């Protein structure tokens, strides 16, 4: 049973989630080994709904987590504890602030400042899906 059963049931019917691909069991196990504190909602979403573009390229949910230096070429000040899980195709990246309860932050592409946008992955991703619908 997934907290995203409603989204799973709607896949393939012209929704914003149609292009998402569930993560394989092996990839999910590897991700959980690398990041044992992953929020359950994130794991649930990746395993049952998936990763990829949401809507018409409104948001890209990665198949795993990226360190800030993988996106920016270096780790900007204040982002050492952030693990990125997606972006809006316009420079704003979203991720988990692992040093502060895995809260959801958005990274400004110019200042690299992290701003809390949600405390829960499920609420965050549902807002992204609604915006893309």
Short mmCIF file of N, CA and C in Angstrom, two decimals:
data_model
loop_
_atom_site.label_atom_id
_atom_site.label_comp_id
_atom_site.label_asym_id
_atom_site.label_seq_id
_atom_site.Cartn_x
_atom_site.Cartn_y
_atom_site.Cartn_z
N UNK A 1 0.85 -1.18 0.00
CA UNK A 1 0.00 0.00 0.00
C UNK A 1 0.90 1.24 0.00
N UNK A 2 0.58 2.16 -0.87
CA UNK A 2 1.35 3.39 -1.01
C UNK A 2 0.48 4.59 -0.67
N UNK A 3 1.10 5.63 -0.13
CA UNK A 3 0.36 6.86 0.12
C UNK A 3 0.04 7.60 -1.19
N UNK A 4 0.53 7.06 -2.29
CA UNK A 4 0.32 7.66 -3.60
C UNK A 4 -0.56 6.78 -4.51
N UNK A 5 -1.40 5.95 -3.93
CA UNK A 5 -2.26 5.06 -4.72
C UNK A 5 -3.11 5.84 -5.72
N UNK A 6 -3.56 7.03 -5.34
CA UNK A 6 -4.38 7.83 -6.26
C UNK A 6 -3.59 8.21 -7.51
N UNK A 7 -2.32 8.57 -7.33
CA UNK A 7 -1.48 8.94 -8.47
C UNK A 7 -1.12 7.72 -9.32
N UNK A 8 -0.89 6.61 -8.67
CA UNK A 8 -0.58 5.37 -9.38
C UNK A 8 -1.76 4.97 -10.26
N UNK A 9 -2.95 5.07 -9.73
CA UNK A 9 -4.16 4.68 -10.47
C UNK A 9 -4.40 5.57 -11.68
N UNK A 10 -3.96 6.83 -11.61
CA UNK A 10 -4.19 7.78 -12.70
C UNK A 10 -3.13 7.74 -13.79
N UNK A 11 -2.01 7.08 -13.52
CA UNK A 11 -0.94 7.03 -14.52
C UNK A 11 -1.45 6.41 -15.82
N UNK A 12 -1.04 7.03 -16.93
CA UNK A 12 -1.44 6.53 -18.23
C UNK A 12 -2.76 7.09 -18.73
N UNK A 13 -3.29 8.04 -17.99
CA UNK A 13 -4.59 8.62 -18.40
C UNK A 13 -4.45 10.10 -18.76
N UNK A 14 -3.24 10.51 -19.14
CA UNK A 14 -3.03 11.90 -19.53
C UNK A 14 -2.73 12.82 -18.37
N UNK A 15 -2.17 12.29 -17.29
CA UNK A 15 -1.87 13.11 -16.12
C UNK A 15 -0.41 13.56 -16.14
N UNK A 16 -0.07 14.43 -15.21
CA UNK A 16 1.29 14.95 -15.10
C UNK A 16 2.30 13.87 -14.72
N UNK A 17 1.83 12.74 -14.24
CA UNK A 17 2.72 11.65 -13.81
C UNK A 17 2.96 10.59 -14.88
N UNK A 18 2.37 10.76 -16.04
CA UNK A 18 2.44 9.72 -17.06
C UNK A 18 3.85 9.35 -17.49
N UNK A 19 4.78 10.28 -17.47
CA UNK A 19 6.14 10.00 -17.95
C UNK A 19 7.07 9.45 -16.86
N UNK A 20 6.57 9.34 -15.64
CA UNK A 20 7.40 8.87 -14.53
C UNK A 20 7.57 7.36 -14.58
N UNK A 21 8.78 6.91 -14.26
CA UNK A 21 9.13 5.49 -14.29
C UNK A 21 9.54 5.06 -12.89
N UNK A 22 8.89 4.05 -12.32
CA UNK A 22 9.29 3.58 -10.99
C UNK A 22 10.75 3.12 -10.97
N UNK A 23 11.41 3.41 -9.90
CA UNK A 23 12.80 3.00 -9.71
C UNK A 23 12.85 1.49 -9.50
N UNK A 24 13.82 0.83 -10.08
CA UNK A 24 13.96 -0.62 -9.90
C UNK A 24 14.30 -0.94 -8.45
N UNK A 25 13.98 -2.13 -8.04
CA UNK A 25 14.28 -2.57 -6.68
C UNK A 25 15.76 -2.45 -6.36
N UNK A 26 16.60 -2.82 -7.32
CA UNK A 26 18.05 -2.76 -7.12
C UNK A 26 18.52 -1.31 -6.94
N UNK A 27 18.03 -0.41 -7.79
CA UNK A 27 18.42 1.00 -7.69
C UNK A 27 17.91 1.61 -6.39
N UNK A 28 16.71 1.24 -5.99
CA UNK A 28 16.15 1.76 -4.75
C UNK A 28 16.94 1.27 -3.54
N UNK A 29 17.31 -0.01 -3.55
CA UNK A 29 18.12 -0.57 -2.46
C UNK A 29 19.46 0.14 -2.36
N UNK A 30 20.07 0.41 -3.50
CA UNK A 30 21.35 1.12 -3.52
C UNK A 30 21.21 2.53 -2.95
N UNK A 31 20.16 3.21 -3.36
CA UNK A 31 19.90 4.57 -2.86
C UNK A 31 19.70 4.55 -1.35
N UNK A 32 18.97 3.60 -0.84
CA UNK A 32 18.73 3.51 0.59
C UNK A 32 19.99 3.13 1.37
N UNK A 33 20.86 2.34 0.76
CA UNK A 33 22.14 2.01 1.40
C UNK A 33 23.01 3.26 1.50
N UNK A 34 23.03 4.06 0.42
CA UNK A 34 23.86 5.26 0.38
C UNK A 34 23.33 6.36 1.30
N UNK A 35 22.02 6.43 1.46
CA UNK A 35 21.37 7.48 2.28
C UNK A 35 20.35 6.82 3.21
N UNK A 36 20.81 6.25 4.32
CA UNK A 36 19.89 5.51 5.19
C UNK A 36 18.78 6.35 5.84
N UNK A 37 18.89 7.65 5.85
CA UNK A 37 17.87 8.49 6.46
C UNK A 37 16.80 8.99 5.52
N UNK A 38 16.76 8.46 4.30
CA UNK A 38 15.80 8.94 3.31
C UNK A 38 14.38 8.96 3.86
N UNK A 39 13.65 10.05 3.63
CA UNK A 39 12.25 10.11 4.07
C UNK A 39 11.41 9.03 3.38
N UNK A 40 10.52 8.42 4.12
CA UNK A 40 9.68 7.34 3.61
C UNK A 40 8.83 7.78 2.43
N UNK A 41 8.33 9.00 2.45
CA UNK A 41 7.50 9.48 1.34
C UNK A 41 8.26 9.54 0.03
N UNK A 42 9.52 9.92 0.10
CA UNK A 42 10.37 9.98 -1.10
C UNK A 42 10.60 8.58 -1.66
N UNK A 43 10.94 7.65 -0.78
CA UNK A 43 11.17 6.26 -1.19
C UNK A 43 9.88 5.68 -1.78
N UNK A 44 8.76 5.92 -1.13
CA UNK A 44 7.47 5.44 -1.60
C UNK A 44 7.17 5.98 -2.99
N UNK A 45 7.39 7.27 -3.20
CA UNK A 45 7.10 7.89 -4.49
C UNK A 45 7.99 7.29 -5.58
N UNK A 46 9.29 7.22 -5.35
CA UNK A 46 10.20 6.67 -6.36
C UNK A 46 9.87 5.23 -6.70
N UNK A 47 9.51 4.45 -5.71
CA UNK A 47 9.28 3.03 -5.96
C UNK A 47 7.92 2.74 -6.60
N UNK A 48 6.93 3.58 -6.34
CA UNK A 48 5.58 3.30 -6.86
C UNK A 48 5.14 4.22 -8.00
N UNK A 49 5.54 5.47 -7.96
CA UNK A 49 5.13 6.42 -9.01
C UNK A 49 6.29 6.62 -9.98
N UNK A 50 7.46 7.00 -9.46
CA UNK A 50 8.64 7.04 -10.29
C UNK A 50 9.41 8.34 -10.33
N UNK A 51 10.32 8.39 -11.27
CA UNK A 51 11.19 9.54 -11.49
C UNK A 51 11.06 9.95 -12.95
N UNK A 52 11.51 11.15 -13.26
CA UNK A 52 11.45 11.65 -14.63
C UNK A 52 10.74 12.99 -14.67
N UNK A 53 10.34 13.43 -15.87
CA UNK A 53 9.69 14.73 -15.99
C UNK A 53 8.23 14.68 -15.52
N UNK A 54 7.84 15.70 -14.81
CA UNK A 54 6.45 15.84 -14.37
C UNK A 54 5.78 16.83 -15.30
N UNK A 55 4.66 16.42 -15.87
CA UNK A 55 3.93 17.28 -16.79
C UNK A 55 4.75 17.56 -18.04
N UNK A 56 4.48 18.70 -18.65
CA UNK A 56 5.22 19.11 -19.85
C UNK A 56 6.51 19.81 -19.44
N UNK A 57 7.41 19.02 -18.86
CA UNK A 57 8.70 19.53 -18.40
C UNK A 57 8.56 20.66 -17.40
N UNK A 58 7.67 20.46 -16.45
CA UNK A 58 7.46 21.43 -15.38
C UNK A 58 8.47 21.22 -14.26
N UNK A 59 8.80 19.95 -14.00
CA UNK A 59 9.74 19.60 -12.93
C UNK A 59 10.36 18.26 -13.28
N UNK A 60 11.66 18.12 -13.04
CA UNK A 60 12.36 16.86 -13.26
C UNK A 60 12.72 16.26 -11.91
N UNK A 61 12.21 15.07 -11.65
CA UNK A 61 12.56 14.34 -10.45
C UNK A 61 13.65 13.34 -10.83
N UNK A 62 14.82 13.51 -10.23
CA UNK A 62 15.95 12.64 -10.55
C UNK A 62 15.70 11.21 -10.05
N UNK A 63 16.47 10.27 -10.56
CA UNK A 63 16.36 8.87 -10.15
C UNK A 63 17.12 8.60 -8.85
N UNK A 64 17.70 9.62 -8.30
CA UNK A 64 18.44 9.51 -7.04
C UNK A 64 18.82 10.91 -6.58
N UNK A 65 19.75 10.97 -5.68
CA UNK A 65 20.17 12.25 -5.12
C UNK A 65 21.50 12.71 -5.71
N UNK A 66 21.61 14.01 -5.89
CA UNK A 66 22.86 14.61 -6.37
C UNK A 66 23.42 15.52 -5.29
N UNK A 67 24.72 15.46 -5.12
CA UNK A 67 25.39 16.43 -4.25
C UNK A 67 25.43 17.76 -4.99
N UNK A 68 25.38 18.88 -4.30
CA UNK A 68 25.39 20.18 -4.97
C UNK A 68 26.53 20.37 -5.97
N UNK A 69 27.70 19.82 -5.69
CA UNK A 69 28.82 20.01 -6.61
C UNK A 69 28.58 19.32 -7.96
N UNK A 70 27.73 18.30 -7.99
CA UNK A 70 27.41 17.65 -9.25
C UNK A 70 26.60 18.56 -10.17
N UNK A 71 25.87 19.47 -9.60
CA UNK A 71 25.06 20.39 -10.38
C UNK A 71 25.77 21.72 -10.61
N UNK A 72 26.47 22.19 -9.58
CA UNK A 72 27.08 23.52 -9.63
C UNK A 72 28.59 23.52 -9.88
N UNK A 73 29.22 22.35 -9.90
CA UNK A 73 30.66 22.28 -10.11
C UNK A 73 31.46 22.44 -8.84
N UNK A 74 30.81 22.86 -7.78
CA UNK A 74 31.42 22.99 -6.45
C UNK A 74 30.28 23.00 -5.45
N UNK A 75 30.60 22.89 -4.17
CA UNK A 75 29.56 22.97 -3.16
C UNK A 75 29.47 24.41 -2.67
N UNK A 76 28.40 25.11 -3.04
CA UNK A 76 28.24 26.49 -2.58
C UNK A 76 28.15 26.54 -1.05
N UNK A 77 28.60 27.63 -0.45
CA UNK A 77 28.52 27.78 1.01
C UNK A 77 27.09 27.54 1.51
N UNK A 78 27.00 26.79 2.59
CA UNK A 78 25.71 26.52 3.20
C UNK A 78 24.95 25.33 2.61
N UNK A 79 25.50 24.70 1.57
CA UNK A 79 24.78 23.59 0.94
C UNK A 79 25.44 22.23 1.15
N UNK A 80 26.41 22.14 2.04
CA UNK A 80 27.13 20.88 2.24
C UNK A 80 26.21 19.74 2.69
N UNK A 81 25.14 20.06 3.41
CA UNK A 81 24.24 19.03 3.92
C UNK A 81 23.01 18.84 3.03
N UNK A 82 22.99 19.47 1.87
CA UNK A 82 21.83 19.37 0.97
C UNK A 82 22.08 18.28 -0.08
N UNK A 83 21.06 17.47 -0.29
CA UNK A 83 21.07 16.44 -1.33
C UNK A 83 19.93 16.78 -2.29
N UNK A 84 20.26 17.01 -3.55
CA UNK A 84 19.27 17.45 -4.54
C UNK A 84 18.52 16.28 -5.15
N UNK A 85 17.20 16.44 -5.32
CA UNK A 85 16.39 15.38 -5.92
C UNK A 85 15.67 15.81 -7.20
N UNK A 86 15.74 17.09 -7.56
CA UNK A 86 15.08 17.51 -8.79
C UNK A 86 15.30 18.97 -9.09
N UNK A 87 14.78 19.39 -10.28
CA UNK A 87 14.88 20.80 -10.66
C UNK A 87 13.72 21.18 -11.57
N UNK A 88 13.56 22.48 -11.76
CA UNK A 88 12.42 22.99 -12.53
C UNK A 88 12.76 23.32 -13.99
N UNK A 89 13.88 22.86 -14.48
CA UNK A 89 14.34 23.11 -15.85
C UNK A 89 14.69 24.58 -16.09
N UNK A 90 14.64 25.40 -15.04
CA UNK A 90 14.94 26.83 -15.19
C UNK A 90 16.01 27.28 -14.21
N UNK A 91 16.70 26.32 -13.59
CA UNK A 91 17.80 26.67 -12.71
C UNK A 91 17.54 26.46 -11.23
N UNK A 92 16.28 26.41 -10.82
CA UNK A 92 15.97 26.18 -9.41
C UNK A 92 15.99 24.68 -9.12
N UNK A 93 16.82 24.28 -8.16
CA UNK A 93 16.92 22.88 -7.77
C UNK A 93 16.22 22.70 -6.43
N UNK A 94 15.73 21.50 -6.21
CA UNK A 94 15.06 21.16 -4.95
C UNK A 94 15.79 19.98 -4.33
N UNK A 95 15.81 19.97 -3.00
CA UNK A 95 16.50 18.89 -2.33
C UNK A 95 16.16 18.79 -0.87
N UNK A 96 16.83 17.86 -0.21
CA UNK A 96 16.66 17.64 1.21
C UNK A 96 17.80 18.32 1.96
N UNK A 97 17.46 19.04 3.01
CA UNK A 97 18.47 19.58 3.92
C UNK A 97 18.64 18.54 5.01
N UNK A 98 19.63 17.67 4.85
CA UNK A 98 19.80 16.53 5.74
C UNK A 98 20.22 16.93 7.15
N UNK A 99 20.74 18.13 7.32
CA UNK A 99 21.16 18.59 8.65
C UNK A 99 20.00 19.17 9.45
N UNK A 100 18.87 19.37 8.79
CA UNK A 100 17.72 19.98 9.46
C UNK A 100 16.46 19.17 9.25
N UNK A 101 16.51 17.91 9.63
CA UNK A 101 15.33 17.05 9.59
C UNK A 101 14.85 16.68 8.21
N UNK A 102 15.74 16.73 7.21
CA UNK A 102 15.41 16.36 5.84
C UNK A 102 14.29 17.26 5.28
N UNK A 103 14.27 18.49 5.75
CA UNK A 103 13.27 19.43 5.22
C UNK A 103 13.53 19.67 3.74
N UNK A 104 12.50 20.09 3.02
CA UNK A 104 12.61 20.30 1.57
C UNK A 104 13.01 21.75 1.33
N UNK A 105 14.09 21.93 0.56
CA UNK A 105 14.56 23.27 0.24
C UNK A 105 14.62 23.46 -1.27
N UNK A 106 14.54 24.72 -1.66
CA UNK A 106 14.72 25.10 -3.06
C UNK A 106 15.96 25.98 -3.11
N UNK A 107 16.80 25.76 -4.11
CA UNK A 107 18.06 26.48 -4.24
C UNK A 107 17.93 27.52 -5.34
N UNK A 108 18.17 28.77 -4.99
CA UNK A 108 18.16 29.86 -5.96
C UNK A 108 19.38 29.68 -6.87
N UNK A 109 19.20 29.70 -8.19
CA UNK A 109 20.33 29.45 -9.09
C UNK A 109 21.38 30.55 -9.11
N UNK A 110 21.03 31.74 -8.67
CA UNK A 110 21.98 32.85 -8.68
C UNK A 110 22.74 32.97 -7.37
N UNK A 111 22.01 33.00 -6.27
CA UNK A 111 22.65 33.20 -4.96
C UNK A 111 23.04 31.89 -4.29
N UNK A 112 22.49 30.77 -4.77
CA UNK A 112 22.66 29.44 -4.17
C UNK A 112 22.13 29.40 -2.74
N UNK A 113 21.21 30.28 -2.43
CA UNK A 113 20.58 30.30 -1.11
C UNK A 113 19.49 29.23 -1.07
N UNK A 114 19.46 28.48 0.04
CA UNK A 114 18.45 27.44 0.23
C UNK A 114 17.30 28.02 1.05
N UNK A 115 16.09 27.85 0.52
CA UNK A 115 14.89 28.31 1.21
C UNK A 115 13.97 27.13 1.44
N UNK A 116 13.51 26.97 2.67
CA UNK A 116 12.59 25.87 2.96
C UNK A 116 11.28 26.10 2.23
N UNK A 117 10.82 25.07 1.52
CA UNK A 117 9.56 25.17 0.79
C UNK A 117 8.54 24.13 1.26
N UNK A 118 8.99 23.13 2.00
CA UNK A 118 8.08 22.11 2.54
C UNK A 118 8.81 21.31 3.61
N UNK A 119 8.04 20.73 4.50
CA UNK A 119 8.64 19.87 5.52
C UNK A 119 8.45 18.39 5.18
N UNK A 120 7.65 18.13 4.15
CA UNK A 120 7.27 16.77 3.82
C UNK A 120 7.34 16.58 2.30
N UNK A 121 7.99 15.50 1.86
CA UNK A 121 8.13 15.27 0.43
C UNK A 121 6.79 15.06 -0.26
N UNK A 122 5.88 14.34 0.37
CA UNK A 122 4.58 14.07 -0.24
C UNK A 122 3.84 15.36 -0.54
N UNK A 123 3.82 16.28 0.39
CA UNK A 123 3.15 17.57 0.16
C UNK A 123 3.84 18.34 -0.95
N UNK A 124 5.17 18.34 -0.95
CA UNK A 124 5.93 19.05 -1.97
C UNK A 124 5.63 18.51 -3.37
N UNK A 125 5.72 17.19 -3.54
CA UNK A 125 5.57 16.61 -4.87
C UNK A 125 4.13 16.73 -5.36
N UNK A 126 3.19 16.66 -4.46
CA UNK A 126 1.79 16.85 -4.86
C UNK A 126 1.55 18.27 -5.37
N UNK A 127 2.21 19.25 -4.77
CA UNK A 127 2.10 20.63 -5.26
C UNK A 127 2.71 20.76 -6.66
N UNK A 128 3.84 20.12 -6.89
CA UNK A 128 4.48 20.15 -8.20
C UNK A 128 3.59 19.48 -9.25
N UNK A 129 2.98 18.37 -8.89
CA UNK A 129 2.10 17.67 -9.82
C UNK A 129 0.86 18.51 -10.12
N UNK A 130 0.29 19.13 -9.10
CA UNK A 130 -0.89 19.98 -9.30
C UNK A 130 -0.55 21.16 -10.19
N UNK A 131 0.62 21.75 -9.99
CA UNK A 131 1.04 22.90 -10.81
C UNK A 131 1.25 22.50 -12.27
N UNK A 132 1.63 21.25 -12.50
CA UNK A 132 1.91 20.78 -13.86
C UNK A 132 0.65 20.27 -14.56
N UNK A 133 -0.41 20.10 -13.82
CA UNK A 133 -1.65 19.54 -14.40
C UNK A 133 -2.47 20.59 -15.12
#
